[in-house]
Structure formats: structure tokens, C-alpha cells
mmCIF file of C-alpha atoms in Angstrom:
data_model
loop_
_atom_site.group_PDB
_atom_site.id
_atom_site.type_symbol
_atom_site.label_atom_id
_atom_site.label_comp_id
_atom_site.label_asym_id
_atom_site.label_seq_id
_atom_site.Cartn_x
_atom_site.Cartn_y
_atom_site.Cartn_z
ATOM 1 C CA MET A 24 -56.081 -94.413 -194.373
ATOM 2 C CA LEU A 25 -53.069 -94.495 -192.078
ATOM 3 C CA SER A 26 -52.655 -96.999 -189.299
ATOM 4 C CA ALA A 27 -50.260 -96.673 -186.395
ATOM 5 C CA ARG A 28 -50.418 -100.409 -185.710
ATOM 6 C CA GLU A 29 -50.022 -101.933 -189.122
ATOM 7 C CA ASN A 30 -46.870 -101.553 -191.173
ATOM 8 C CA ILE A 31 -48.538 -101.321 -194.587
ATOM 9 C CA THR A 32 -46.339 -100.457 -197.511
ATOM 10 C CA ASP A 33 -47.370 -98.221 -200.403
ATOM 11 C CA ASP A 34 -46.799 -100.880 -203.073
ATOM 12 C CA ALA A 35 -49.203 -103.433 -204.578
ATOM 13 C CA SER A 36 -48.899 -105.856 -201.649
ATOM 14 C CA GLY A 37 -49.766 -103.011 -199.251
ATOM 15 C CA ILE A 38 -53.025 -102.459 -201.124
ATOM 16 C CA LEU A 39 -53.852 -106.149 -200.731
ATOM 17 C CA VAL A 40 -52.984 -106.180 -197.001
ATOM 18 C CA GLU A 41 -55.074 -103.053 -196.392
ATOM 19 C CA GLY A 42 -58.057 -104.597 -198.192
ATOM 20 C CA VAL A 43 -57.788 -107.800 -196.144
ATOM 21 C CA LEU A 44 -57.606 -105.849 -192.873
ATOM 22 C CA GLU A 45 -60.615 -103.720 -193.819
ATOM 23 C CA SER A 46 -62.578 -106.837 -194.791
ATOM 24 C CA MET A 47 -61.718 -108.533 -191.482
ATOM 25 C CA ALA A 48 -62.841 -105.486 -189.518
ATOM 26 C CA GLU A 49 -66.131 -105.362 -191.457
ATOM 27 C CA TYR A 50 -66.654 -109.101 -190.905
ATOM 28 C CA PHE A 51 -66.136 -108.833 -187.138
ATOM 29 C CA SER A 52 -68.489 -105.848 -186.978
ATOM 30 C CA ALA A 53 -71.228 -107.742 -188.858
ATOM 31 C CA GLU A 54 -70.682 -110.848 -186.711
ATOM 32 C CA LEU A 55 -70.970 -108.801 -183.506
ATOM 33 C CA SER A 56 -74.182 -107.228 -184.782
ATOM 34 C CA GLN A 57 -75.649 -110.696 -185.437
ATOM 35 C CA LYS A 58 -74.732 -111.865 -181.928
ATOM 36 C CA ILE A 59 -76.290 -108.793 -180.332
ATOM 37 C CA HIS A 60 -79.519 -109.189 -182.307
ATOM 38 C CA ARG A 61 -79.642 -112.892 -181.432
ATOM 39 C CA GLY A 62 -79.258 -112.013 -177.734
ATOM 40 C CA ILE A 63 -82.049 -109.451 -177.941
ATOM 41 C CA GLU A 64 -84.324 -112.012 -179.622
ATOM 42 C CA ILE A 65 -83.542 -114.592 -176.920
ATOM 43 C CA ASN A 66 -84.314 -112.021 -174.189
ATOM 44 C CA ALA A 67 -87.597 -111.196 -175.897
ATOM 45 C CA GLN A 68 -88.573 -114.874 -176.090
ATOM 46 C CA LYS A 69 -88.020 -115.062 -172.317
ATOM 47 C CA CYS A 70 -89.967 -111.778 -171.785
ATOM 48 C CA LEU A 71 -86.896 -110.082 -170.312
ATOM 49 C CA SER A 72 -85.934 -106.431 -170.519
ATOM 50 C CA ASN A 73 -83.765 -105.428 -173.446
ATOM 51 C CA GLY A 74 -82.763 -102.168 -171.810
ATOM 52 C CA SER A 75 -85.572 -99.872 -172.876
ATOM 53 C CA ASN A 76 -87.672 -97.843 -170.464
ATOM 54 C CA PRO A 77 -89.897 -100.314 -168.569
ATOM 55 C CA GLY A 78 -92.735 -97.787 -168.200
ATOM 56 C CA LEU A 79 -94.415 -96.186 -165.220
ATOM 57 C CA GLY A 80 -95.220 -98.789 -162.594
ATOM 58 C CA PHE A 81 -92.512 -101.233 -163.612
ATOM 59 C CA LYS A 82 -88.888 -101.773 -162.664
ATOM 60 C CA VAL A 83 -86.287 -104.298 -163.811
ATOM 61 C CA ASP A 84 -84.299 -106.489 -161.410
ATOM 62 C CA LYS A 85 -80.676 -107.631 -161.780
ATOM 63 C CA ASP A 86 -81.833 -110.671 -163.784
ATOM 64 C CA ARG A 87 -83.584 -108.368 -166.307
ATOM 65 C CA ARG A 88 -87.031 -109.476 -165.130
ATOM 66 C CA PHE A 89 -89.869 -106.967 -164.794
ATOM 67 C CA TYR A 90 -91.570 -106.383 -161.461
ATOM 68 C CA VAL A 91 -94.242 -103.975 -160.236
ATOM 69 C CA ASP A 92 -93.204 -100.854 -158.335
ATOM 70 C CA GLU A 93 -96.247 -100.480 -156.077
ATOM 71 C CA ASP A 94 -95.794 -96.732 -155.481
ATOM 72 C CA GLU A 95 -95.851 -96.027 -159.211
ATOM 73 C CA ALA A 96 -98.525 -98.679 -159.853
ATOM 74 C CA LYS A 97 -100.900 -96.707 -157.592
ATOM 75 C CA ILE A 98 -100.479 -93.722 -159.913
ATOM 76 C CA VAL A 99 -101.135 -95.918 -162.967
ATOM 77 C CA ARG A 100 -104.328 -97.320 -161.430
ATOM 78 C CA GLU A 101 -105.457 -93.833 -160.411
ATOM 79 C CA ILE A 102 -104.978 -92.494 -163.955
ATOM 80 C CA PHE A 103 -106.902 -95.371 -165.545
ATOM 81 C CA GLU A 104 -109.714 -95.133 -162.986
ATOM 82 C CA ARG A 105 -110.028 -91.377 -163.427
ATOM 83 C CA TYR A 106 -110.201 -91.674 -167.213
ATOM 84 C CA ALA A 107 -112.690 -94.554 -166.968
ATOM 85 C CA SER A 108 -114.890 -92.457 -164.650
ATOM 86 C CA GLY A 109 -115.177 -89.691 -167.240
ATOM 87 C CA GLU A 110 -112.331 -87.248 -166.592
ATOM 88 C CA THR A 111 -110.674 -85.882 -169.707
ATOM 89 C CA LYS A 112 -107.026 -86.332 -170.571
ATOM 90 C CA ALA A 113 -106.522 -82.582 -170.248
ATOM 91 C CA GLU A 114 -107.948 -82.554 -166.707
ATOM 92 C CA ILE A 115 -105.796 -85.501 -165.661
ATOM 93 C CA VAL A 116 -102.611 -84.006 -167.172
ATOM 94 C CA LYS A 117 -103.279 -80.654 -165.499
ATOM 95 C CA ASP A 118 -103.714 -82.331 -162.105
ATOM 96 C CA LEU A 119 -100.626 -84.536 -162.523
ATOM 97 C CA LYS A 120 -98.536 -81.467 -163.388
ATOM 98 C CA ARG A 121 -99.943 -79.594 -160.380
ATOM 99 C CA ARG A 122 -98.994 -82.525 -158.128
ATOM 100 C CA LYS A 123 -95.577 -82.813 -159.843
ATOM 101 C CA VAL A 124 -96.196 -86.446 -160.829
ATOM 102 C CA LYS A 125 -93.666 -87.450 -163.494
ATOM 103 C CA THR A 126 -93.561 -90.030 -166.272
ATOM 104 C CA SER A 127 -91.212 -93.009 -166.053
ATOM 105 C CA LEU A 128 -88.613 -90.881 -167.866
ATOM 106 C CA GLY A 129 -88.886 -88.154 -165.230
ATOM 107 C CA ASN A 130 -90.717 -85.713 -167.499
ATOM 108 C CA ASP A 131 -93.982 -83.878 -166.965
ATOM 109 C CA PHE A 132 -97.023 -85.708 -168.277
ATOM 110 C CA THR A 133 -98.350 -84.456 -171.601
ATOM 111 C CA TYR A 134 -101.456 -85.271 -173.565
ATOM 112 C CA ASN A 135 -99.373 -87.616 -175.767
ATOM 113 C CA SER A 136 -97.584 -89.404 -172.916
ATOM 114 C CA LEU A 137 -100.931 -89.971 -171.204
ATOM 115 C CA SER A 138 -102.477 -91.262 -174.444
ATOM 116 C CA CYS A 139 -99.621 -93.743 -174.903
ATOM 117 C CA MET A 140 -99.948 -94.915 -171.331
ATOM 118 C CA LEU A 141 -103.716 -95.417 -171.561
ATOM 119 C CA SER A 142 -103.367 -97.650 -174.622
ATOM 120 C CA ASN A 143 -100.363 -99.696 -173.414
ATOM 121 C CA LYS A 144 -101.216 -103.395 -173.049
ATOM 122 C CA ARG A 145 -98.194 -103.821 -170.792
ATOM 123 C CA TYR A 146 -100.457 -102.844 -167.890
ATOM 124 C CA ILE A 147 -102.574 -105.980 -168.354
ATOM 125 C CA GLY A 148 -99.505 -108.226 -168.478
ATOM 126 C CA VAL A 149 -98.795 -108.307 -172.228
ATOM 127 C CA TYR A 150 -95.111 -108.299 -173.229
ATOM 128 C CA MET A 151 -94.585 -106.611 -176.603
ATOM 129 C CA TYR A 152 -91.640 -107.099 -178.955
ATOM 130 C CA LYS A 153 -91.616 -106.211 -182.649
ATOM 131 C CA GLY A 154 -95.405 -106.299 -182.814
ATOM 132 C CA GLN A 155 -95.523 -109.741 -181.189
ATOM 133 C CA GLU A 156 -97.690 -109.948 -178.078
ATOM 134 C CA THR A 157 -96.975 -112.416 -175.277
ATOM 135 C CA PRO A 158 -99.878 -112.516 -172.791
ATOM 136 C CA GLY A 159 -98.650 -113.067 -169.240
ATOM 137 C CA GLY A 160 -95.115 -111.981 -170.139
ATOM 138 C CA MET A 161 -95.275 -108.971 -167.809
ATOM 139 C CA PRO A 162 -96.563 -108.617 -164.274
ATOM 140 C CA ARG A 163 -100.098 -107.225 -164.286
ATOM 141 C CA ILE A 164 -101.034 -103.842 -162.801
ATOM 142 C CA LEU A 165 -104.620 -103.546 -164.088
ATOM 143 C CA ASP A 166 -107.493 -105.947 -164.517
ATOM 144 C CA ASP A 167 -108.912 -106.508 -167.997
ATOM 145 C CA ASP A 168 -112.249 -104.855 -167.217
ATOM 146 C CA LEU A 169 -110.726 -101.480 -166.355
ATOM 147 C CA PHE A 170 -108.220 -101.574 -169.218
ATOM 148 C CA TYR A 171 -110.800 -102.447 -171.876
ATOM 149 C CA LYS A 172 -113.291 -99.936 -170.486
ATOM 150 C CA VAL A 173 -110.617 -97.277 -171.048
ATOM 151 C CA GLN A 174 -109.979 -98.627 -174.569
ATOM 152 C CA ASP A 175 -113.707 -98.297 -175.376
ATOM 153 C CA ILE A 176 -113.717 -94.684 -174.156
ATOM 154 C CA LEU A 177 -110.544 -93.925 -176.153
ATOM 155 C CA ASP A 178 -112.175 -95.360 -179.286
ATOM 156 C CA LYS A 179 -115.347 -93.290 -178.752
ATOM 157 C CA ASN A 180 -113.323 -90.104 -178.201
ATOM 158 C CA LYS A 181 -111.194 -90.442 -181.354
#
């Protein structure tokens, strides 16, 4: 390894200096990683966004708090109501593609993206982080009755 900043000699002391510098760099990298993970954990405890996609119907404000985007929330409610009333996932996806309705990532809906959406507890106000659920940690788009009716239908159709 050559460094333009450090004047490391090729003798025994140079080997020692190089080892110390490499160890310091590794230490600072590990310390930074710990700080970042601690910050993410603190954000999660406060039910704040950690930078991932908030999902269709949600946006994140400058303080990293989630809020409901009413235009997108209408689409979410429509999808859940249609599935609860007996429409199939394939019928819903076909119609959403025809109408050019996109996912929160800007992609066309697929069977899988719709399945993930229909089973996401975020829509009833549950904040999820590393398998930990925090009820009331998100703003609510759906009522429990509609969400759990959809869950029953999903379970029956497995």
C-alpha cells in the first residue's frame, strides 16, 4: 500500500507506523458504524423514517415524521375495498396498469407488489422495525375492520 500523505519508510519502523495507521482507520470506521446504527435505533424508537420508502399513501416531512398523502391514500383505500368486495388481485392489477396507477416507487403494480401492500400493517398505523411492531407509530389510512377482512380473505386464498 502506498500513501501520498504519509511518509512511511520501508524499514521496520515503517511497518509499525503503517500498522498503526491501518488500525486507526479500521477503528474510526467501526466507531462510525456504531454511531449510525445507534441513530437508526433512536429514530425507530421515535417511529421516525430511517430513509426507506414510506409506502404508497405516506410521505415524510422535514422532521422525518410520516404523514398521509390523501391523493395516494384514496388509491390505497380503493385497492383494499375492491379486494374485500371480492375482486381478485389479477383483476385489480390489470385495472391499475390500465389506469397507469404506480406503486410508491413509481413502478407498475404487480401481483407481488399488491400482495405486499395488502398485508402491510403500516396502513392501520403500525410502525415496523426489525420485526418489532409499534401500534400507533404511523398515521392510519385504513380502519381495522377493512384491513382484517382483507387479511381473512388473503388467508383463505393461500
